[in-house]
């Protein structure tokens, strides 16, 4: 507990230091990623279709975890650089929260890979598995499993240290909770179990999606290979996150050799293994996902592309409306001038339409019964050889005009 004692001795004063370039670069990167993550969270909350999709919900949780972790990490970097003394109780809370969030992001990435596996390899069951109830259970499992290492470290710290240590001041860092060797070893064992389980799940989902991509039809190959690339990016992101869990042990070994080299390695580990994985999530869903990219572009530019598109479309319509010409080409087939032509003469006498029948004839529907046909046929006398007990019908056709007019 040398750090705690030093912090307690220097609790009354600390010397201000000029802002370092490395610290400034860290704060700029954290600010940029916080801005991008905030835009994506806002886009997620504004679209109902995103709030009902499992993979976008998991993506939003990753953004939330990364944003909170970046804020706390940025403050911790400033506190360590300026040697700012922090009360032990708030420091323990911040360190526990950092461990919790740091473990939550890899577990969420593994869950996103499993979701893609279900969507590609079991499409008929995807809707039943990715319902609202299962989503809540999955999120609860993620937060519960990721809290194991954080609370084990906190409870171990409280168990081996006296109660008065909570009233002291220290320069806050994650190593404050690891006062004894067995605590670091227990944390290392838990992280290695996390690492092995996550790697097995990632490899399993990648192989299954690869097999589905090879067996898919030509229509589904594009979507399947896109999911395969997404899982590969998640695997790379997960590798960086899990490597970051193992970097403290490399740093401890280097610190025993050269302290300045330890500071440099710790700085680059922070940039590569903590900040870099947090910028891959916006790359995967912010740029590669077309639906989310269009919504993000709209909210990033405050809807300006849509307004400009409407303005240009309106001006184009006005151009087409006013800039037109009417031409008339007289020829033998142009018996009458066009209605829009200036050669049209409205005073021209209208021509009477010629009818097929004369005006003295009447055209109307005729409904004949059998009796009418019989009476009509009686106009012609029956031949002598015709039996008197039967009705004689002539072979001559009877026309409607002959019956009505003749």
Short mmCIF file of C-alpha atoms in Angstrom, two decimals, residues 3-400:
data_model
loop_
_atom_site.label_atom_id
_atom_site.label_comp_id
_atom_site.label_asym_id
_atom_site.label_seq_id
_atom_site.Cartn_x
_atom_site.Cartn_y
_atom_site.Cartn_z
CA UNK A 3 0.78 4.27 -3.24
CA UNK A 4 -1.92 4.84 -0.65
CA UNK A 5 0.55 6.10 1.90
CA UNK A 6 2.18 8.40 -0.58
CA UNK A 7 -1.19 9.71 -1.57
CA UNK A 8 -2.05 10.29 2.07
CA UNK A 9 1.15 12.19 2.72
CA UNK A 10 0.65 14.42 -0.32
CA UNK A 11 -3.07 14.94 0.15
CA UNK A 12 -2.61 18.57 1.08
CA UNK A 13 -0.72 19.69 -2.02
CA UNK A 14 0.44 18.57 -5.46
CA UNK A 15 2.58 20.32 -8.00
CA UNK A 16 0.91 21.36 -11.26
CA UNK A 17 2.57 20.07 -14.41
CA UNK A 18 2.43 21.39 -17.97
CA UNK A 19 0.12 19.48 -20.27
CA UNK A 20 2.00 16.74 -22.09
CA UNK A 21 1.57 15.99 -25.78
CA UNK A 22 0.68 12.39 -25.01
CA UNK A 23 -2.03 13.39 -22.56
CA UNK A 24 -3.36 15.94 -25.05
CA UNK A 25 -3.50 13.31 -27.81
CA UNK A 26 -5.41 10.97 -25.50
CA UNK A 27 -7.96 13.65 -24.63
CA UNK A 28 -8.43 14.60 -28.30
CA UNK A 29 -9.00 10.96 -29.29
CA UNK A 30 -11.41 10.45 -26.40
CA UNK A 31 -13.31 13.60 -27.40
CA UNK A 32 -13.58 12.51 -31.05
CA UNK A 33 -14.83 9.05 -30.19
CA UNK A 34 -17.27 10.42 -27.64
CA UNK A 35 -18.71 12.74 -30.30
CA UNK A 36 -19.09 9.89 -32.81
CA UNK A 37 -20.59 7.56 -30.20
CA UNK A 38 -23.02 10.27 -29.08
CA UNK A 39 -24.22 10.76 -32.66
CA UNK A 40 -24.74 7.03 -33.07
CA UNK A 41 -26.61 6.69 -29.80
CA UNK A 42 -28.83 9.61 -30.82
CA UNK A 43 -29.45 7.97 -34.21
CA UNK A 44 -30.34 4.70 -32.49
CA UNK A 45 -32.82 6.40 -30.17
CA UNK A 46 -34.50 8.38 -32.97
CA UNK A 47 -35.32 5.36 -35.18
CA UNK A 48 -37.88 2.86 -33.92
CA UNK A 49 -36.70 0.22 -36.39
CA UNK A 50 -33.28 0.22 -34.68
CA UNK A 51 -34.77 -0.04 -31.20
CA UNK A 52 -36.61 -3.23 -32.19
CA UNK A 53 -33.64 -5.02 -33.80
CA UNK A 54 -31.46 -7.20 -31.56
CA UNK A 55 -28.14 -6.46 -33.23
CA UNK A 56 -28.71 -2.70 -33.09
CA UNK A 57 -29.68 -2.96 -29.41
CA UNK A 58 -26.44 -4.81 -28.69
CA UNK A 59 -24.57 -2.23 -30.76
CA UNK A 60 -26.12 0.59 -28.73
CA UNK A 61 -25.08 -1.14 -25.51
CA UNK A 62 -21.53 -1.37 -26.82
CA UNK A 63 -21.56 2.34 -27.61
CA UNK A 64 -22.85 3.15 -24.13
CA UNK A 65 -20.23 0.96 -22.43
CA UNK A 66 -17.42 2.39 -24.52
CA UNK A 67 -18.53 5.99 -23.96
CA UNK A 68 -18.68 5.67 -20.17
CA UNK A 69 -15.39 3.76 -20.11
CA UNK A 70 -13.66 6.40 -22.24
CA UNK A 71 -14.87 9.20 -19.97
CA UNK A 72 -13.66 7.46 -16.81
CA UNK A 73 -10.38 6.43 -18.45
CA UNK A 74 -9.73 9.96 -19.69
CA UNK A 75 -10.28 11.36 -16.20
CA UNK A 76 -8.03 8.67 -14.73
CA UNK A 77 -5.26 9.53 -17.19
CA UNK A 78 -5.45 13.20 -16.17
CA UNK A 79 -5.47 12.26 -12.48
CA UNK A 80 -2.44 10.02 -12.87
CA UNK A 81 -0.51 12.57 -14.90
CA UNK A 82 -1.11 15.41 -12.42
CA UNK A 83 -0.81 13.03 -9.41
CA UNK A 84 -4.20 14.23 -8.19
CA UNK A 85 -5.10 12.66 -4.81
CA UNK A 86 -8.49 10.98 -4.80
CA UNK A 87 -10.43 9.65 -1.79
CA UNK A 88 -10.21 5.87 -1.57
CA UNK A 89 -13.97 5.19 -1.64
CA UNK A 90 -14.67 7.06 -4.93
CA UNK A 91 -11.51 5.54 -6.39
CA UNK A 92 -12.72 2.01 -5.52
CA UNK A 93 -16.08 2.74 -7.14
CA UNK A 94 -14.46 4.08 -10.31
CA UNK A 95 -12.02 1.16 -10.55
CA UNK A 96 -14.83 -1.37 -10.07
CA UNK A 97 -16.91 0.38 -12.73
CA UNK A 98 -13.98 0.42 -15.16
CA UNK A 99 -13.36 -3.30 -14.67
CA UNK A 100 -17.06 -3.97 -15.12
CA UNK A 101 -17.41 -1.98 -18.34
CA UNK A 102 -14.10 -3.26 -19.66
CA UNK A 103 -15.37 -6.85 -19.38
CA UNK A 104 -18.85 -6.01 -20.65
CA UNK A 105 -17.75 -4.90 -24.12
CA UNK A 106 -16.08 -8.23 -25.13
CA UNK A 107 -19.09 -10.20 -23.89
CA UNK A 108 -21.41 -7.98 -25.92
CA UNK A 109 -19.27 -8.55 -29.02
CA UNK A 110 -19.50 -12.32 -28.53
CA UNK A 111 -23.29 -12.01 -28.20
CA UNK A 112 -23.41 -10.02 -31.45
CA UNK A 113 -21.50 -12.81 -33.20
CA UNK A 114 -23.97 -15.36 -31.84
CA UNK A 115 -26.85 -13.22 -33.11
CA UNK A 116 -25.34 -13.21 -36.61
CA UNK A 117 -24.87 -16.98 -36.38
CA UNK A 118 -28.57 -17.46 -35.56
CA UNK A 119 -29.64 -15.05 -38.33
CA UNK A 120 -27.57 -16.83 -41.01
CA UNK A 121 -27.63 -20.48 -39.94
CA UNK A 122 -31.11 -20.59 -38.35
CA UNK A 123 -33.14 -17.92 -40.17
CA UNK A 124 -36.51 -19.55 -39.46
CA UNK A 125 -35.91 -19.47 -35.70
CA UNK A 126 -34.27 -16.04 -35.62
CA UNK A 127 -37.49 -14.16 -34.94
CA UNK A 128 -38.46 -16.50 -32.09
CA UNK A 129 -35.02 -16.44 -30.49
CA UNK A 130 -34.47 -12.68 -30.85
CA UNK A 131 -37.70 -11.62 -29.18
CA UNK A 132 -38.03 -8.96 -26.49
CA UNK A 133 -37.99 -11.39 -23.56
CA UNK A 134 -34.83 -13.18 -24.70
CA UNK A 135 -33.12 -9.84 -25.35
CA UNK A 136 -33.69 -8.75 -21.76
CA UNK A 137 -32.44 -12.08 -20.44
CA UNK A 138 -29.36 -11.87 -22.67
CA UNK A 139 -28.51 -8.35 -21.53
CA UNK A 140 -28.93 -9.39 -17.89
CA UNK A 141 -26.57 -12.34 -18.43
CA UNK A 142 -23.98 -10.07 -20.08
CA UNK A 143 -23.99 -7.58 -17.21
CA UNK A 144 -23.93 -10.35 -14.59
CA UNK A 145 -21.00 -12.29 -16.07
CA UNK A 146 -18.99 -9.13 -16.73
CA UNK A 147 -19.39 -8.05 -13.09
CA UNK A 148 -17.77 -11.18 -11.63
CA UNK A 149 -14.16 -10.07 -12.06
CA UNK A 150 -14.91 -6.50 -10.94
CA UNK A 151 -16.64 -7.50 -7.70
CA UNK A 152 -14.11 -10.23 -6.94
CA UNK A 153 -11.36 -7.59 -7.09
CA UNK A 154 -13.38 -5.19 -4.92
CA UNK A 155 -14.29 -7.80 -2.31
CA UNK A 156 -10.69 -9.06 -2.22
CA UNK A 157 -9.46 -5.51 -1.61
CA UNK A 158 -11.93 -4.97 1.23
CA UNK A 159 -11.08 -8.34 2.78
CA UNK A 160 -7.30 -7.92 3.03
CA UNK A 161 -7.12 -4.24 3.99
CA UNK A 162 -8.10 -2.57 7.24
CA UNK A 163 -11.15 -0.35 7.31
CA UNK A 164 -9.22 2.87 7.95
CA UNK A 165 -7.64 2.58 4.47
CA UNK A 166 -10.96 3.76 3.05
CA UNK A 167 -10.38 7.17 4.61
CA UNK A 168 -7.04 7.70 2.87
CA UNK A 169 -6.21 9.42 -0.42
CA UNK A 170 -4.50 7.82 -3.41
CA UNK A 171 -3.63 8.50 -7.04
CA UNK A 172 -6.45 6.47 -8.53
CA UNK A 173 -5.71 3.60 -10.90
CA UNK A 174 -6.95 0.05 -11.41
CA UNK A 175 -3.89 -1.39 -9.63
CA UNK A 176 -5.07 0.18 -6.35
CA UNK A 177 -7.46 -2.75 -5.80
CA UNK A 178 -4.68 -5.33 -6.21
CA UNK A 179 -2.69 -5.10 -3.01
CA UNK A 180 -1.57 -8.75 -2.77
CA UNK A 181 -0.14 -11.18 -5.30
CA UNK A 182 -2.97 -13.71 -5.02
CA UNK A 183 -5.50 -11.03 -5.99
CA UNK A 184 -3.67 -10.39 -9.25
CA UNK A 185 -3.35 -14.12 -9.87
CA UNK A 186 -7.06 -14.72 -9.24
CA UNK A 187 -7.95 -11.90 -11.60
CA UNK A 188 -5.59 -13.34 -14.21
CA UNK A 189 -7.24 -16.77 -13.96
CA UNK A 190 -10.71 -15.29 -14.42
CA UNK A 191 -9.59 -13.23 -17.41
CA UNK A 192 -7.96 -16.27 -19.00
CA UNK A 193 -11.22 -18.21 -18.62
CA UNK A 194 -13.04 -15.31 -20.29
CA UNK A 195 -10.46 -15.27 -23.05
CA UNK A 196 -10.71 -19.01 -23.80
CA UNK A 197 -14.53 -19.11 -23.78
CA UNK A 198 -14.84 -16.06 -26.02
CA UNK A 199 -12.27 -17.31 -28.52
CA UNK A 200 -14.04 -20.69 -28.77
CA UNK A 201 -17.40 -19.01 -29.43
CA UNK A 202 -15.92 -16.66 -32.04
CA UNK A 203 -14.19 -19.48 -33.92
CA UNK A 204 -17.35 -21.62 -33.78
CA UNK A 205 -19.59 -18.88 -35.19
CA UNK A 206 -17.06 -17.97 -37.90
CA UNK A 207 -16.77 -21.57 -39.11
CA UNK A 208 -20.53 -22.09 -39.11
CA UNK A 209 -21.20 -18.87 -41.05
CA UNK A 210 -18.40 -19.75 -43.49
CA UNK A 211 -20.01 -23.14 -44.14
CA UNK A 212 -23.39 -21.47 -44.63
CA UNK A 213 -21.84 -18.97 -47.04
CA UNK A 214 -20.40 -21.74 -49.22
CA UNK A 215 -23.70 -23.63 -49.26
CA UNK A 216 -25.88 -20.56 -49.84
CA UNK A 217 -27.50 -19.76 -53.16
CA UNK A 218 -26.29 -16.93 -55.36
CA UNK A 219 -28.99 -14.59 -54.00
CA UNK A 220 -27.97 -15.10 -50.37
CA UNK A 221 -24.18 -15.24 -50.85
CA UNK A 222 -23.74 -11.48 -50.68
CA UNK A 223 -25.62 -11.15 -47.38
CA UNK A 224 -23.91 -14.21 -45.92
CA UNK A 225 -20.40 -13.06 -46.82
CA UNK A 226 -21.19 -9.61 -45.42
CA UNK A 227 -22.13 -11.25 -42.11
CA UNK A 228 -18.93 -13.27 -42.32
CA UNK A 229 -16.86 -10.09 -42.66
CA UNK A 230 -18.78 -8.58 -39.75
CA UNK A 231 -17.90 -11.55 -37.54
CA UNK A 232 -14.26 -11.26 -38.64
CA UNK A 233 -14.19 -7.59 -37.62
CA UNK A 234 -15.80 -8.50 -34.31
CA UNK A 235 -13.12 -11.13 -33.84
CA UNK A 236 -10.37 -8.56 -34.44
CA UNK A 237 -12.07 -6.12 -32.09
CA UNK A 238 -12.47 -8.83 -29.48
CA UNK A 239 -8.82 -9.80 -29.84
CA UNK A 240 -7.76 -6.24 -29.04
CA UNK A 241 -10.12 -6.06 -26.07
CA UNK A 242 -8.95 -9.37 -24.66
CA UNK A 243 -5.31 -8.49 -25.22
CA UNK A 244 -5.90 -5.34 -23.20
CA UNK A 245 -6.97 -7.55 -20.29
CA UNK A 246 -3.53 -9.18 -20.30
CA UNK A 247 -1.41 -6.07 -20.73
CA UNK A 248 -1.13 -5.24 -16.98
CA UNK A 249 1.02 -8.30 -16.43
CA UNK A 250 3.37 -7.28 -19.24
CA UNK A 251 3.56 -3.81 -17.76
CA UNK A 252 4.42 -5.15 -14.30
CA UNK A 253 7.28 -7.21 -15.76
CA UNK A 254 8.61 -4.19 -17.67
CA UNK A 255 8.29 -1.90 -14.64
CA UNK A 256 10.79 -4.08 -12.77
CA UNK A 257 13.32 -3.48 -15.55
CA UNK A 258 12.89 0.16 -16.57
CA UNK A 259 10.28 2.57 -15.17
CA UNK A 260 10.39 5.01 -18.11
CA UNK A 261 9.94 2.15 -20.56
CA UNK A 262 7.00 1.04 -18.42
CA UNK A 263 5.34 4.45 -18.83
CA UNK A 264 5.78 4.39 -22.61
CA UNK A 265 4.42 0.85 -22.94
CA UNK A 266 1.46 1.69 -20.75
CA UNK A 267 0.65 4.72 -22.88
CA UNK A 268 0.75 2.79 -26.16
CA UNK A 269 -1.22 -0.06 -24.64
CA UNK A 270 -3.90 2.44 -23.66
CA UNK A 271 -4.07 3.82 -27.22
CA UNK A 272 -3.94 0.48 -29.06
CA UNK A 273 -5.87 -1.87 -26.80
CA UNK A 274 -8.36 0.45 -25.09
CA UNK A 275 -9.18 3.27 -27.50
CA UNK A 276 -8.69 1.49 -30.86
CA UNK A 277 -11.24 -1.31 -30.23
CA UNK A 278 -13.79 1.35 -29.30
CA UNK A 279 -13.51 2.97 -32.73
CA UNK A 280 -14.08 -0.28 -34.65
CA UNK A 281 -17.73 -0.50 -33.58
CA UNK A 282 -18.59 2.77 -35.36
CA UNK A 283 -16.71 1.44 -38.40
CA UNK A 284 -18.69 -1.81 -38.46
CA UNK A 285 -22.18 -0.38 -38.03
CA UNK A 286 -21.72 3.30 -38.80
CA UNK A 287 -20.11 2.92 -42.23
CA UNK A 288 -20.68 -0.67 -43.39
CA UNK A 289 -24.36 -0.89 -42.44
CA UNK A 290 -26.20 1.01 -45.19
CA UNK A 291 -29.43 1.53 -43.25
CA UNK A 292 -27.68 2.89 -40.18
CA UNK A 293 -25.26 4.93 -42.29
CA UNK A 294 -28.08 6.81 -44.05
CA UNK A 295 -29.77 7.62 -40.75
CA UNK A 296 -26.44 8.66 -39.20
CA UNK A 297 -25.63 10.88 -42.18
CA UNK A 298 -29.02 12.58 -41.90
CA UNK A 299 -28.62 13.37 -38.19
CA UNK A 300 -24.93 14.28 -38.47
CA UNK A 301 -25.65 16.99 -41.05
CA UNK A 302 -28.88 18.04 -39.27
CA UNK A 303 -31.05 16.87 -42.18
CA UNK A 304 -29.30 19.24 -44.62
CA UNK A 305 -28.96 16.69 -47.50
CA UNK A 306 -32.69 16.06 -47.47
CA UNK A 307 -33.47 19.79 -47.52
CA UNK A 308 -30.99 20.43 -50.34
CA UNK A 309 -32.37 17.49 -52.29
CA UNK A 310 -35.89 18.88 -51.99
CA UNK A 311 -34.72 22.35 -53.08
CA UNK A 312 -32.83 21.03 -56.10
CA UNK A 313 -35.73 18.81 -57.07
CA UNK A 314 -38.10 21.77 -56.92
CA UNK A 315 -35.80 23.96 -59.00
CA UNK A 316 -35.41 21.18 -61.52
CA UNK A 317 -39.18 20.87 -61.77
CA UNK A 318 -39.52 24.62 -62.32
CA UNK A 319 -36.87 24.45 -65.03
CA UNK A 320 -38.76 21.69 -66.80
CA UNK A 321 -42.04 23.58 -66.40
CA UNK A 322 -41.01 26.91 -67.85
CA UNK A 323 -38.30 25.96 -70.35
CA UNK A 324 -40.31 24.07 -72.96
CA UNK A 325 -41.07 24.64 -76.66
CA UNK A 326 -44.07 23.70 -78.80
CA UNK A 327 -43.54 22.90 -82.43
CA UNK A 328 -46.03 22.06 -85.18
CA UNK A 329 -44.99 20.27 -88.35
CA UNK A 330 -47.69 20.50 -91.04
CA UNK A 331 -48.06 17.42 -93.18
CA UNK A 332 -50.67 15.38 -94.98
CA UNK A 333 -51.63 13.51 -91.78
CA UNK A 334 -52.14 16.70 -89.80
CA UNK A 335 -55.72 17.28 -90.79
CA UNK A 336 -56.39 19.49 -87.79
CA UNK A 337 -53.99 21.71 -85.87
CA UNK A 338 -52.79 20.60 -82.49
CA UNK A 339 -54.66 21.95 -79.47
CA UNK A 340 -51.57 23.72 -78.10
CA UNK A 341 -50.52 25.13 -81.46
CA UNK A 342 -50.95 28.75 -82.40
CA UNK A 343 -52.39 27.65 -85.76
CA UNK A 344 -55.49 26.37 -84.06
CA UNK A 345 -58.63 28.26 -85.08
CA UNK A 346 -61.34 28.03 -82.43
CA UNK A 347 -63.98 29.65 -84.74
CA UNK A 348 -63.83 26.85 -87.25
CA UNK A 349 -67.24 25.33 -87.99
CA UNK A 350 -67.63 21.93 -86.37
CA UNK A 351 -68.02 18.99 -88.70
CA UNK A 352 -71.07 16.75 -88.34
CA UNK A 353 -70.36 13.13 -87.65
CA UNK A 354 -71.71 10.71 -90.24
CA UNK A 355 -73.81 7.89 -88.92
CA UNK A 356 -73.92 4.33 -90.21
CA UNK A 357 -77.74 4.05 -90.10
CA UNK A 358 -80.20 6.59 -91.31
CA UNK A 359 -82.10 8.70 -88.83
CA UNK A 360 -85.39 6.93 -89.74
CA UNK A 361 -84.18 3.64 -88.35
CA UNK A 362 -84.33 2.75 -84.68
CA UNK A 363 -81.75 0.55 -82.96
CA UNK A 364 -82.94 -1.06 -79.77
CA UNK A 365 -82.56 -4.39 -77.98
CA UNK A 366 -85.12 -7.03 -78.96
CA UNK A 367 -86.36 -9.78 -76.67
CA UNK A 368 -88.18 -12.52 -78.61
CA UNK A 369 -90.09 -15.37 -77.06
CA UNK A 370 -91.00 -18.67 -78.67
CA UNK A 371 -94.53 -17.42 -79.37
CA UNK A 372 -93.16 -14.41 -81.25
CA UNK A 373 -90.98 -16.62 -83.40
CA UNK A 374 -93.97 -18.87 -84.09
CA UNK A 375 -96.12 -15.96 -85.16
CA UNK A 376 -93.37 -14.68 -87.40
CA UNK A 377 -93.01 -18.00 -89.15
CA UNK A 378 -96.80 -18.18 -89.81
CA UNK A 379 -96.37 -15.48 -92.40
CA UNK A 380 -95.29 -18.10 -94.88
CA UNK A 381 -97.75 -20.86 -95.78
CA UNK A 382 -96.82 -24.42 -94.92
CA UNK A 383 -96.16 -26.80 -97.81
CA UNK A 384 -98.87 -29.39 -98.63
CA UNK A 385 -96.85 -32.32 -97.32
CA UNK A 386 -96.44 -30.72 -93.83
CA UNK A 387 -98.35 -32.55 -91.03
CA UNK A 388 -101.20 -30.41 -89.67
CA UNK A 389 -100.38 -31.33 -86.03
CA UNK A 390 -96.94 -29.68 -86.09
CA UNK A 391 -95.72 -26.06 -86.34
CA UNK A 392 -93.95 -25.18 -89.55
CA UNK A 393 -90.74 -23.01 -89.30
CA UNK A 394 -89.28 -21.60 -92.45
CA UNK A 395 -85.60 -22.10 -93.31
CA UNK A 396 -85.25 -18.47 -94.37
CA UNK A 397 -83.36 -16.34 -91.80
CA UNK A 398 -85.31 -13.58 -90.18
CA UNK A 399 -83.40 -10.36 -89.52
CA UNK A 400 -84.14 -7.82 -86.88
#
